[in-house]
Amino acid sequence: MATEKRRLGNILVNAGKITSYQLQEALKAQKALGKKLGEILVDTKIITEEDIIEAIEQQTGIKKVDLNIINFDRKAITLIPENLCEKYILIPFGFDNNKIKVALADPLNIFAIDDVAISTGFEIESFIARTADIKKFIGIYYSSQQVNNAALQLEKESIKLNRNSKTRAVEDINEVNSAPAVKMIDYMFKNSVELKASDIHIEPFEYEIRIRYRIDGKLKTVNTLGIESLGPLVTRIKILAGLNIAEKRLPQDGRIMTNVDGKDIDLRVSILPVVNGEKVVIRVLNTGASVLRKSQLGMSEENLKRLERIISNPHGIILVTGPTGSGKSTTLYSILKELNDSDVNIITVEDPVEFTMDGVNQVSVNEKAGLTFASGLRSILRQDPDIIMIGEIRDEETAEIATRAAITGHLVLSTLHTNDAPSSIIRLVDMGIKPYLVSTSVMGVMAQRLVRRTCNKCKEAYEASLYEKEILEQDADKHLMLYKAKGCGYCNETGYIGRIGVYEIMEMTREHREAINKGGNSDVIRDISVANGMKTLESECKDLVLSGVTTMEELSTIAMIKKA
């Protein structure tokens, strides 16, 4: 290994990246610490990892590769075991004739190259890549490979059990505790976390089971299994979630707490009987994730100022609206984080508690035990709260108590399922709340959606069509470049990576209150809001399209746009 380190040192000196003196000092540190030379140089900030990559490329001819923008060949992944990849920090990504292309953090390590050559039987074509990128894709691709391998084993065992047992059920406890079922579920949980999935769907059909992940709001099929595997899979999940494995006719809900790569993961399990068996949906909650600040939500400066004014009210109702999965809870938690202080008593009632916050008293709804939003809210009001957060206003009783609490001096935060901000006012009136109570209690309403961010690594620019210019309210003669999603390794071939919030913030004014008291509909309330400076969801999203953050495809999920 010493020869290898001197080689790297000489390369860096010859490339002018370090001096001979710095090399000698680093070699002394290497003997004392037992670390790699490159690590020591980077840790001491003498050079960067990019400097090392550039020097090796210049001096040896070994090409660098950006793993984020290439298409991985899954066959190459199957040839090198994960433990070898982790040992040497390398990952295969393709073939070139009879050579296998391998990206290494240290392509000068001849032992790594020899081991890979012996393991695969292929000649190795070495490339150099960033350590963090290699580790990231090892996590993504090998967790997917583990799921596939476990799925094949589970299918084989399930078919064998079906053939050999006509009297016993496949989902016998001893059978579901067998390695394939256990491994399949464990690897699936790990894989979903690696791919940043928010939900796992296990769906039985006549001849197969489809497994899909919801990533950035879109469902993606990741695996299909024979229908014989359904019993062991569902029963294993039921055991982990503490559910009744014998009950197959009624829906069941449960919870699994697990740890994946040092992260505490809360899995909310929902099982629903369908025609071909039981459908399982698992919500993946990363309880260790940090709560975002308002400034990190992606709001414009104007919207941030509006929100600041609304939450500065000492009492009243502040509503966040939008469909399921639009980020309402994230927004509420960010507001709570801003309001959380030692001189206020904050109590929440949620279903479920998604993030735990220090200094906030959080209550989880338990309808089986009789703890509903309404009953919990009544008890909360006897706890001397300053700020109350209700996970969702679902019925007239909850709405009535929340309104009374706001009028009697409490600041109430909650969510509603409406399409836009003005509609929330009408929804409360429809629930049975008197218009004068609504106009007096509601301080502001924020509607939101999440749209996918275009991947900066692979997005493609194109000239906007006349139809697109018309939709975006741009001059027909104007030269306008927009972006479309393409897909690469960095974004998992989707063309998008992550999401950004689109907001419509309605700040209540005297005109709003007068219109509500007169029975004005949502159109009247919307016109007043726009006249007072509110930007609509559609308008906000158009700005994101024009700035290249998202695409026309994502705009169509918010606005009613016909295809040209």
Coordinates of C-alpha atoms in Angstrom, one line a residue:
M1 CA 0.0 0.0 0.0
A2 CA 2.9 2.3 0.7
T3 CA 3.9 2.2 -3.0
E4 CA 0.4 3.2 -3.9
K5 CA 0.5 6.2 -1.5
R6 CA 3.9 7.5 -2.8
R7 CA 2.5 7.2 -6.3
L8 CA -0.5 9.4 -5.5
G9 CA 1.8 11.8 -3.7
N10 CA 4.1 12.0 -6.7
I11 CA 1.2 12.6 -9.0
L12 CA -0.1 15.5 -6.9
V13 CA 3.4 17.0 -6.7
N14 CA 3.9 16.7 -10.5
A15 CA 0.5 18.2 -11.1
G16 CA 1.5 21.2 -8.9
K17 CA -1.4 20.5 -6.5
I18 CA 0.9 20.2 -3.4
T19 CA 4.6 20.8 -2.6
S20 CA 7.2 18.2 -1.7
Y21 CA 7.2 19.5 1.9
Q22 CA 3.4 19.2 2.1
L23 CA 3.7 15.6 0.8
Q24 CA 6.4 14.7 3.4
E25 CA 4.2 16.2 6.2
A26 CA 1.2 14.3 5.0
L27 CA 3.1 11.0 4.8
K28 CA 4.2 11.5 8.4
A29 CA 0.6 12.1 9.4
Q30 CA -0.4 9.0 7.4
K31 CA 2.0 6.8 9.5
A32 CA 0.6 8.2 12.7
L33 CA -3.1 8.1 11.8
G34 CA -3.2 5.1 9.5
K35 CA -5.5 7.0 7.1
K36 CA -5.2 7.2 3.3
L37 CA -3.0 9.9 2.0
G38 CA -5.8 11.5 0.0
E39 CA -8.1 11.6 3.1
I40 CA -5.4 13.4 5.1
L41 CA -4.8 16.0 2.4
V42 CA -8.5 16.7 2.0
D43 CA -9.2 16.7 5.8
T44 CA -6.4 19.2 6.4
K45 CA -7.8 21.3 3.6
I46 CA -4.5 21.3 1.7
I47 CA -6.4 20.3 -1.4
T48 CA -9.9 19.2 -2.4
E49 CA -11.1 15.9 -3.7
E50 CA -11.7 17.6 -7.0
D51 CA -8.0 18.6 -7.1
I52 CA -7.0 14.9 -6.6
I53 CA -9.4 13.8 -9.3
E54 CA -8.1 16.4 -11.7
A55 CA -4.5 15.5 -11.0
I56 CA -5.0 11.7 -11.5
E57 CA -6.9 12.4 -14.7
Q58 CA -4.1 14.6 -16.1
Q59 CA -1.1 12.5 -14.9
T60 CA -2.4 8.9 -15.5
G61 CA -5.1 9.3 -18.3
I62 CA -7.7 7.7 -16.0
K63 CA -10.9 9.5 -16.9
K64 CA -13.2 11.0 -14.4
V65 CA -17.0 10.2 -14.5
D66 CA -19.9 12.1 -13.1
L67 CA -22.1 9.3 -11.8
N68 CA -25.0 11.7 -11.5
I69 CA -25.5 12.1 -15.2
I70 CA -24.9 8.6 -16.6
N71 CA -27.2 5.7 -17.2
F72 CA -26.2 2.7 -15.0
D73 CA -26.3 -0.8 -16.6
R74 CA -28.1 -3.0 -14.0
K75 CA -26.3 -6.1 -15.3
A76 CA -23.0 -4.6 -14.3
I77 CA -24.3 -4.0 -10.8
T78 CA -25.2 -7.7 -10.4
L79 CA -21.6 -8.8 -11.2
I80 CA -19.8 -7.1 -8.2
P81 CA -21.0 -7.9 -4.7
E82 CA -22.0 -5.0 -2.4
N83 CA -19.3 -5.9 0.3
L84 CA -16.6 -5.5 -2.4
C85 CA -18.0 -2.1 -3.5
E86 CA -18.1 -0.9 0.1
K87 CA -14.6 -2.2 1.0
Y88 CA -12.9 -0.4 -1.9
I89 CA -15.5 2.4 -2.5
L90 CA -16.2 1.5 -6.1
I91 CA -19.3 0.9 -8.2
P92 CA -19.7 -0.7 -11.7
F93 CA -21.8 1.2 -14.2
G94 CA -21.5 -0.4 -17.6
F95 CA -19.6 -2.4 -20.2
D96 CA -17.2 -1.7 -23.1
N97 CA -16.8 -4.8 -25.2
N98 CA -15.2 -7.3 -22.8
K99 CA -14.4 -4.8 -20.2
I100 CA -16.5 -3.8 -17.2
K101 CA -16.5 0.0 -16.4
V102 CA -15.9 0.6 -12.7
A103 CA -15.8 4.0 -11.0
L104 CA -13.4 4.1 -8.0
A105 CA -12.6 6.7 -5.4
D106 CA -9.0 5.4 -5.6
P107 CA -8.3 4.0 -9.1
L108 CA -4.6 3.7 -8.1
N109 CA -5.4 0.8 -5.8
I110 CA -4.2 -2.2 -7.7
F111 CA -5.6 -4.6 -5.0
A112 CA -9.1 -3.3 -5.6
I113 CA -8.8 -3.7 -9.4
D114 CA -7.4 -7.3 -9.0
D115 CA -10.1 -8.3 -6.7
V116 CA -12.8 -7.0 -9.0
A117 CA -11.3 -8.7 -12.0
I118 CA -11.1 -12.0 -10.2
S119 CA -14.7 -11.6 -8.9
T120 CA -16.2 -10.7 -12.3
G121 CA -14.0 -12.5 -14.7
F122 CA -13.9 -9.3 -16.7
E123 CA -11.0 -7.0 -17.6
I124 CA -11.5 -3.7 -15.6
E125 CA -11.7 -0.3 -17.2
S126 CA -11.0 2.1 -14.3
F127 CA -12.6 5.6 -13.9
I128 CA -12.4 8.0 -11.0
A129 CA -15.4 9.5 -9.3
R130 CA -16.3 11.5 -6.1
T131 CA -16.5 9.3 -3.0
A132 CA -19.8 10.7 -1.9
D133 CA -21.4 9.9 -5.3
I134 CA -20.1 6.4 -5.2
K135 CA -21.5 5.8 -1.7
K136 CA -24.8 7.3 -2.7
F137 CA -25.3 5.0 -5.7
I138 CA -24.1 1.9 -3.8
G139 CA -27.0 2.7 -1.4
I140 CA -29.5 3.2 -4.2
Y141 CA -28.6 0.4 -6.6
Y142 CA -27.6 -2.3 -4.2
S143 CA -30.6 -1.9 -1.9
S144 CA -32.7 -2.3 -5.1
Q145 CA -30.7 -5.3 -6.1
Q146 CA -31.2 -6.8 -2.6
V147 CA -35.0 -6.3 -3.0
N148 CA -34.9 -8.1 -6.3
N149 CA -32.9 -11.0 -5.0
A150 CA -35.1 -11.4 -1.9
A151 CA -38.2 -11.2 -4.2
L152 CA -36.9 -14.1 -6.3
Q153 CA -36.1 -16.2 -3.2
L154 CA -39.6 -15.4 -1.8
E155 CA -41.3 -16.4 -5.0
K156 CA -39.5 -19.7 -5.2
E157 CA -40.3 -20.6 -1.6
S158 CA -43.9 -19.5 -1.9
I159 CA -44.4 -21.7 -5.0
K160 CA -42.7 -24.6 -3.3
L161 CA -45.0 -24.2 -0.2
N162 CA -48.1 -24.0 -2.4
R163 CA -47.2 -27.3 -4.1
N164 CA -46.2 -29.1 -0.9
S165 CA -49.1 -28.0 1.3
K166 CA -52.7 -28.2 0.4
T167 CA -54.0 -28.1 4.0
R168 CA -51.8 -25.4 5.5
A169 CA -52.0 -21.7 4.7
V170 CA -48.9 -20.2 3.1
E171 CA -48.9 -17.5 5.7
D172 CA -48.2 -19.8 8.7
I173 CA -46.1 -18.0 11.3
N174 CA -43.1 -20.3 10.8
E175 CA -43.2 -19.7 7.1
V176 CA -43.3 -15.9 7.2
N177 CA -40.5 -15.8 9.6
S178 CA -38.4 -17.6 7.0
A179 CA -35.4 -15.7 5.5
P180 CA -37.0 -14.6 2.2
A181 CA -40.0 -12.9 3.7
V182 CA -38.0 -11.2 6.4
K183 CA -35.3 -10.1 4.0
M184 CA -37.7 -8.9 1.4
I185 CA -39.5 -6.5 3.9
D186 CA -36.2 -5.3 5.4
Y187 CA -34.6 -4.6 2.1
M188 CA -37.8 -2.9 0.8
F189 CA -37.8 -0.5 3.8
K190 CA -34.2 0.3 3.3
N191 CA -34.6 0.8 -0.5
S192 CA -37.6 3.1 0.0
V193 CA -35.6 5.3 2.3
E194 CA -32.6 5.3 -0.1
L195 CA -34.9 6.5 -2.9
K196 CA -36.6 9.1 -0.6
A197 CA -40.0 7.5 -1.2
S198 CA -42.9 8.8 0.9
D199 CA -45.2 5.8 0.5
I200 CA -44.8 2.1 -0.4
H201 CA -47.7 0.4 -2.2
I202 CA -48.1 -3.4 -2.3
E203 CA -51.0 -4.2 -4.7
P204 CA -52.4 -7.7 -5.4
F205 CA -53.8 -8.4 -8.9
E206 CA -55.0 -11.7 -10.4
Y207 CA -51.7 -13.2 -11.2
E208 CA -49.1 -10.8 -9.7
I209 CA -48.2 -8.4 -6.9
R210 CA -47.1 -4.9 -7.9
I211 CA -44.8 -2.9 -5.6
R212 CA -44.7 0.8 -6.2
Y213 CA -43.0 3.7 -4.4
R214 CA -44.3 7.3 -4.4
I215 CA -41.3 9.5 -5.2
D216 CA -41.7 13.2 -5.4
G217 CA -45.4 12.8 -5.5
K218 CA -45.4 10.3 -8.4
L219 CA -45.9 6.5 -8.2
K220 CA -43.1 4.3 -9.7
T221 CA -43.2 0.5 -10.1
V222 CA -40.1 -1.0 -8.6
N223 CA -40.9 -4.7 -8.5
T224 CA -43.5 -7.3 -9.5
L225 CA -43.9 -10.7 -7.8
G226 CA -46.1 -13.8 -8.3
I227 CA -49.4 -13.7 -6.4
E228 CA -48.1 -16.7 -4.3
S229 CA -45.9 -14.3 -2.4
L230 CA -48.7 -12.1 -1.1
G231 CA -49.5 -14.2 2.0
P232 CA -45.9 -14.2 3.5
L233 CA -45.4 -10.5 2.7
V234 CA -48.7 -9.2 4.2
T235 CA -48.4 -11.5 7.3
R236 CA -44.8 -10.4 7.9
I237 CA -45.9 -6.7 7.8
K238 CA -48.9 -7.5 10.1
I239 CA -46.6 -9.1 12.6
L240 CA -44.2 -6.1 12.6
A241 CA -47.1 -3.7 12.9
G242 CA -48.8 -5.6 15.7
L243 CA -51.9 -6.4 13.7
N244 CA -54.3 -9.4 13.6
I245 CA -52.8 -11.9 11.1
A246 CA -56.0 -13.9 11.0
E247 CA -58.3 -10.9 10.1
K248 CA -58.5 -10.6 6.3
R249 CA -62.0 -9.2 5.8
L250 CA -61.6 -5.8 7.6
P251 CA -59.2 -2.9 7.1
Q252 CA -56.5 -2.6 9.7
D253 CA -54.1 0.2 10.6
G254 CA -50.8 -0.1 12.5
R255 CA -47.3 1.3 13.0
I256 CA -43.8 0.0 12.7
M257 CA -40.8 1.8 14.2
T258 CA -37.5 0.9 12.7
N259 CA -34.0 2.2 12.0
V260 CA -32.4 2.3 8.6
D261 CA -28.7 3.3 8.3
G262 CA -28.9 5.2 11.6
K263 CA -32.1 7.0 10.8
D264 CA -35.2 6.5 12.9
I265 CA -38.1 5.7 10.5
D266 CA -41.7 5.7 11.5
L267 CA -43.8 3.5 9.1
R268 CA -47.6 3.9 9.2
V269 CA -49.3 0.8 7.8
S270 CA -52.8 0.6 6.2
I271 CA -54.2 -2.7 5.1
L272 CA -57.3 -2.8 2.9
P273 CA -59.1 -6.0 1.7
V274 CA -59.5 -5.9 -2.1
V275 CA -60.8 -8.4 -4.7
N276 CA -57.4 -10.3 -5.0
G277 CA -56.3 -10.2 -1.4
E278 CA -55.1 -7.4 0.8
K279 CA -53.6 -4.1 -0.4
V280 CA -50.9 -2.6 1.8
V281 CA -49.9 1.1 1.8
I282 CA -47.0 2.1 4.1
R283 CA -46.4 5.8 4.8
V284 CA -42.6 6.4 5.3
L285 CA -41.9 9.1 7.9
N286 CA -38.3 10.1 8.7
T287 CA -38.8 11.2 12.3
G288 CA -35.2 12.3 12.5
A289 CA -35.6 14.8 9.7
S290 CA -35.3 18.5 10.8
V291 CA -38.2 20.8 10.6
L292 CA -37.8 23.5 7.9
R293 CA -37.8 27.2 8.7
K294 CA -40.3 29.4 6.8
S295 CA -37.4 30.8 4.7
Q296 CA -36.7 27.2 3.4
L297 CA -40.2 26.5 2.2
G298 CA -39.6 28.1 -1.2
M299 CA -41.9 31.1 -0.8
S300 CA -41.3 34.4 -2.6
E301 CA -40.3 37.4 -0.5
E302 CA -43.7 38.9 -0.9
N303 CA -45.4 35.7 0.4
L304 CA -43.0 35.5 3.3
K305 CA -44.0 39.0 4.4
R306 CA -47.7 38.1 4.1
L307 CA -47.2 35.0 6.2
E308 CA -45.2 37.0 8.8
R309 CA -48.1 39.5 9.2
I310 CA -50.6 36.7 9.5
I311 CA -48.8 34.7 12.2
S312 CA -48.0 37.8 14.2
N313 CA -51.7 38.0 15.2
P314 CA -52.1 37.1 18.9
H315 CA -55.3 35.2 18.2
G316 CA -57.5 33.9 15.4
I317 CA -57.4 30.9 13.0
I318 CA -54.7 30.4 10.4
L319 CA -55.6 27.8 7.8
V320 CA -53.3 25.8 5.5
T321 CA -55.2 24.1 2.6
G322 CA -54.5 21.7 -0.2
P323 CA -54.9 18.1 -1.2
T324 CA -53.3 15.1 0.5
G325 CA -49.5 15.2 0.1
S326 CA -49.2 18.9 -0.7
G327 CA -46.9 19.6 2.2
K328 CA -49.5 21.2 4.6
S329 CA -48.0 19.5 7.7
T330 CA -44.5 20.6 6.8
T331 CA -45.7 24.2 6.5
L332 CA -47.6 24.0 9.9
Y333 CA -44.5 22.6 11.6
S334 CA -42.3 25.4 10.2
I335 CA -44.8 28.0 11.5
L336 CA -44.8 26.2 14.9
K337 CA -41.0 26.3 14.9
E338 CA -41.1 30.1 14.5
L339 CA -43.7 30.5 17.2
N340 CA -42.1 28.1 19.7
D341 CA -40.8 30.0 22.7
S342 CA -40.4 29.4 26.4
D343 CA -43.1 32.0 27.2
V344 CA -45.9 30.3 25.2
N345 CA -47.8 27.1 25.8
I346 CA -48.2 25.2 22.5
I347 CA -50.4 22.1 22.3
T348 CA -51.2 20.1 19.2
V349 CA -53.6 17.4 18.4
E350 CA -52.6 15.4 15.3
D351 CA -53.4 12.2 13.3
P352 CA -50.6 11.1 13.4
V353 CA -47.8 13.1 15.0
E354 CA -45.3 13.2 12.1
F355 CA -42.5 15.1 13.8
T356 CA -41.7 15.5 17.5
M357 CA -40.7 19.0 18.5
D358 CA -39.0 20.1 21.7
G359 CA -41.1 22.5 23.7
V360 CA -44.4 21.5 22.0
N361 CA -47.0 19.3 23.7
Q362 CA -48.2 16.9 21.0
V363 CA -51.3 14.7 21.3
S364 CA -51.9 11.9 18.8
V365 CA -55.5 11.1 17.9
N366 CA -56.7 7.6 18.9
E367 CA -60.3 7.2 17.7
K368 CA -60.5 3.6 19.0
A369 CA -60.0 5.0 22.5
G370 CA -62.4 7.8 21.9
L371 CA -59.7 10.5 21.5
T372 CA -60.8 12.5 18.4
F373 CA -59.9 15.9 17.2
A374 CA -63.0 17.4 18.8
S375 CA -62.6 15.6 22.2
G376 CA -58.9 16.3 22.2
L377 CA -59.5 19.9 21.5
R378 CA -61.9 20.3 24.4
S379 CA -59.3 18.9 26.8
I380 CA -56.6 21.1 25.3
L381 CA -58.6 24.2 26.0
R382 CA -58.5 23.3 29.7
Q383 CA -54.7 23.1 29.5
D384 CA -54.2 26.9 29.4
P385 CA -52.8 27.0 25.8
D386 CA -51.6 30.1 24.0
I387 CA -51.2 28.4 20.6
I388 CA -53.2 25.3 19.4
M389 CA -52.5 23.3 16.3
I390 CA -55.2 21.0 15.0
G391 CA -54.1 18.5 12.4
E392 CA -57.2 18.8 10.4
I393 CA -60.7 20.4 10.7
R394 CA -62.9 17.5 9.5
D395 CA -66.3 18.1 10.9
E396 CA -68.7 20.8 12.3
E397 CA -67.9 20.0 15.9
T398 CA -64.1 20.5 15.5
A399 CA -64.7 23.6 13.4
E400 CA -67.1 25.1 16.0
I401 CA -64.6 24.5 18.9
A402 CA -61.7 25.9 16.9
T403 CA -63.7 29.0 16.0
R404 CA -64.7 29.6 19.6
A405 CA -61.1 29.1 20.8
A406 CA -59.9 31.7 18.3
I407 CA -62.5 34.2 19.4
T408 CA -61.6 33.7 23.0
G409 CA -58.0 34.7 22.5
H410 CA -56.1 31.6 21.3
L411 CA -54.1 31.4 18.1
V412 CA -55.3 28.3 16.2
L413 CA -53.4 26.6 13.3
S414 CA -55.1 23.9 11.2
T415 CA -55.6 22.4 7.8
L416 CA -58.5 22.0 5.4
H417 CA -58.9 20.0 2.2
T418 CA -59.9 22.7 -0.3
N419 CA -58.6 23.5 -3.8
D420 CA -57.7 27.2 -3.1
A421 CA -57.6 29.8 -0.3
P422 CA -61.0 31.5 -0.9
S423 CA -62.8 28.2 -0.9
S424 CA -61.8 27.5 2.7
I425 CA -64.1 30.3 3.9
I426 CA -67.1 28.8 2.1
R427 CA -66.1 25.3 3.4
L428 CA -66.3 26.6 7.0
V429 CA -69.7 28.2 6.4
D430 CA -70.9 24.9 4.8
M431 CA -69.8 23.1 7.9
G432 CA -72.3 25.1 9.8
I433 CA -70.2 27.9 11.2
K434 CA -72.0 31.3 11.1
P435 CA -70.5 33.7 8.6
Y436 CA -70.0 36.4 11.3
L437 CA -67.9 33.9 13.3
V438 CA -65.9 32.9 10.3
S439 CA -65.2 36.6 9.3
T440 CA -64.2 37.4 13.0
S441 CA -62.0 34.4 13.6
V442 CA -60.1 33.7 10.4
M443 CA -56.9 35.8 10.1
G444 CA -55.5 34.2 7.0
V445 CA -55.5 31.2 4.6
M446 CA -52.7 29.7 2.7
A447 CA -53.3 27.2 -0.1
Q448 CA -50.4 25.2 -1.4
R449 CA -49.2 22.6 -3.8
L450 CA -45.9 20.8 -4.5
V451 CA -44.4 20.8 -7.9
R452 CA -41.3 18.8 -9.0
R453 CA -38.0 20.6 -9.5
T454 CA -36.4 20.0 -12.9
C455 CA -33.1 18.2 -12.5
N456 CA -30.3 20.7 -13.2
K457 CA -28.0 17.9 -14.4
C458 CA -30.1 16.9 -17.4
K459 CA -32.8 19.4 -18.1
E460 CA -33.0 20.5 -21.7
A461 CA -33.8 24.0 -23.0
Y462 CA -36.2 24.5 -25.9
E463 CA -38.0 27.4 -27.6
A464 CA -41.5 28.0 -26.2
S465 CA -44.4 27.5 -28.6
L466 CA -47.0 30.2 -29.3
Y467 CA -49.5 28.2 -27.2
E468 CA -47.1 28.0 -24.3
K469 CA -46.4 31.8 -24.5
E470 CA -50.1 32.4 -24.4
I471 CA -50.5 30.2 -21.3
L472 CA -47.6 32.0 -19.6
E473 CA -49.0 35.4 -20.6
Q474 CA -45.9 36.3 -22.6
D475 CA -45.7 38.3 -25.9
A476 CA -46.0 36.1 -29.0
D477 CA -43.0 37.8 -30.6
K478 CA -40.8 37.4 -27.5
H479 CA -37.9 34.9 -27.6
L480 CA -38.6 32.6 -24.7
M481 CA -36.6 29.5 -23.6
L482 CA -38.2 27.0 -21.3
Y483 CA -36.9 23.7 -19.9
K484 CA -38.2 20.1 -20.1
A485 CA -37.3 17.1 -18.1
K486 CA -35.0 14.5 -19.6
G487 CA -33.8 12.0 -17.0
C488 CA -30.3 10.8 -15.7
G489 CA -28.7 8.8 -13.0
Y490 CA -28.8 11.8 -10.6
C491 CA -32.6 12.1 -10.7
N492 CA -33.2 8.3 -11.0
E493 CA -34.2 8.7 -14.7
T494 CA -37.3 10.9 -13.8
G495 CA -36.0 14.3 -15.0
Y496 CA -37.0 15.8 -11.7
I497 CA -35.3 15.9 -8.3
G498 CA -37.1 17.1 -5.2
R499 CA -40.1 19.4 -5.0
I500 CA -40.8 23.0 -4.3
G501 CA -43.9 24.6 -2.7
V502 CA -46.3 26.9 -4.7
Y503 CA -48.3 29.1 -2.4
E504 CA -51.5 31.3 -2.5
I505 CA -51.7 33.4 0.7
M506 CA -55.0 35.2 1.5
E507 CA -54.6 37.9 4.1
M508 CA -58.0 38.8 5.6
T509 CA -59.0 42.5 5.3
R510 CA -62.1 44.6 6.1
E511 CA -63.4 44.0 2.5
H512 CA -63.1 40.2 3.0
R513 CA -65.1 40.3 6.3
E514 CA -67.8 42.5 4.8
A515 CA -68.1 40.1 1.8
I516 CA -68.3 37.0 4.1
N517 CA -71.0 38.6 6.3
K518 CA -73.0 39.4 3.1
G519 CA -72.8 35.7 2.0
G520 CA -70.3 36.4 -0.9
N521 CA -69.1 33.3 -2.7
S522 CA -65.5 32.1 -3.4
D523 CA -65.3 34.1 -6.6
V524 CA -66.1 37.4 -4.8
I525 CA -63.6 36.6 -2.1
R526 CA -60.9 35.6 -4.7
D527 CA -61.4 38.9 -6.6
I528 CA -61.0 40.9 -3.3
S529 CA -57.8 38.9 -2.5
V530 CA -56.3 39.4 -6.0
A531 CA -57.1 43.1 -5.8
N532 CA -55.2 43.2 -2.4
G533 CA -52.1 41.7 -4.0
M534 CA -52.6 37.9 -3.6
K535 CA -50.8 35.8 -6.2
T536 CA -52.7 32.7 -7.2
L537 CA -51.3 29.2 -7.3
E538 CA -51.3 29.3 -11.1
S539 CA -49.5 32.6 -11.3
E540 CA -46.9 31.5 -8.8
C541 CA -46.3 28.3 -10.8
K542 CA -46.0 30.2 -14.0
D543 CA -43.1 32.2 -12.5
L544 CA -41.3 29.0 -11.6
V545 CA -41.7 27.7 -15.2
L546 CA -40.3 31.0 -16.6
S547 CA -37.4 30.8 -14.2
G548 CA -36.6 27.2 -15.2
V549 CA -37.3 25.7 -11.8
T550 CA -40.1 23.5 -13.1
T551 CA -41.8 22.6 -16.4
M552 CA -45.1 23.1 -18.3
E553 CA -46.0 19.6 -17.4
E554 CA -46.0 20.4 -13.7
L555 CA -47.9 23.6 -14.3
S556 CA -50.7 21.5 -15.9
T557 CA -51.1 19.7 -12.5
I558 CA -52.1 23.0 -10.9
A559 CA -53.9 24.9 -13.7
M560 CA -56.5 23.6 -16.1
I561 CA -54.5 23.6 -19.3
K562 CA -55.6 21.9 -22.5
K563 CA -53.0 20.2 -24.7
A564 CA -52.0 22.2 -27.7

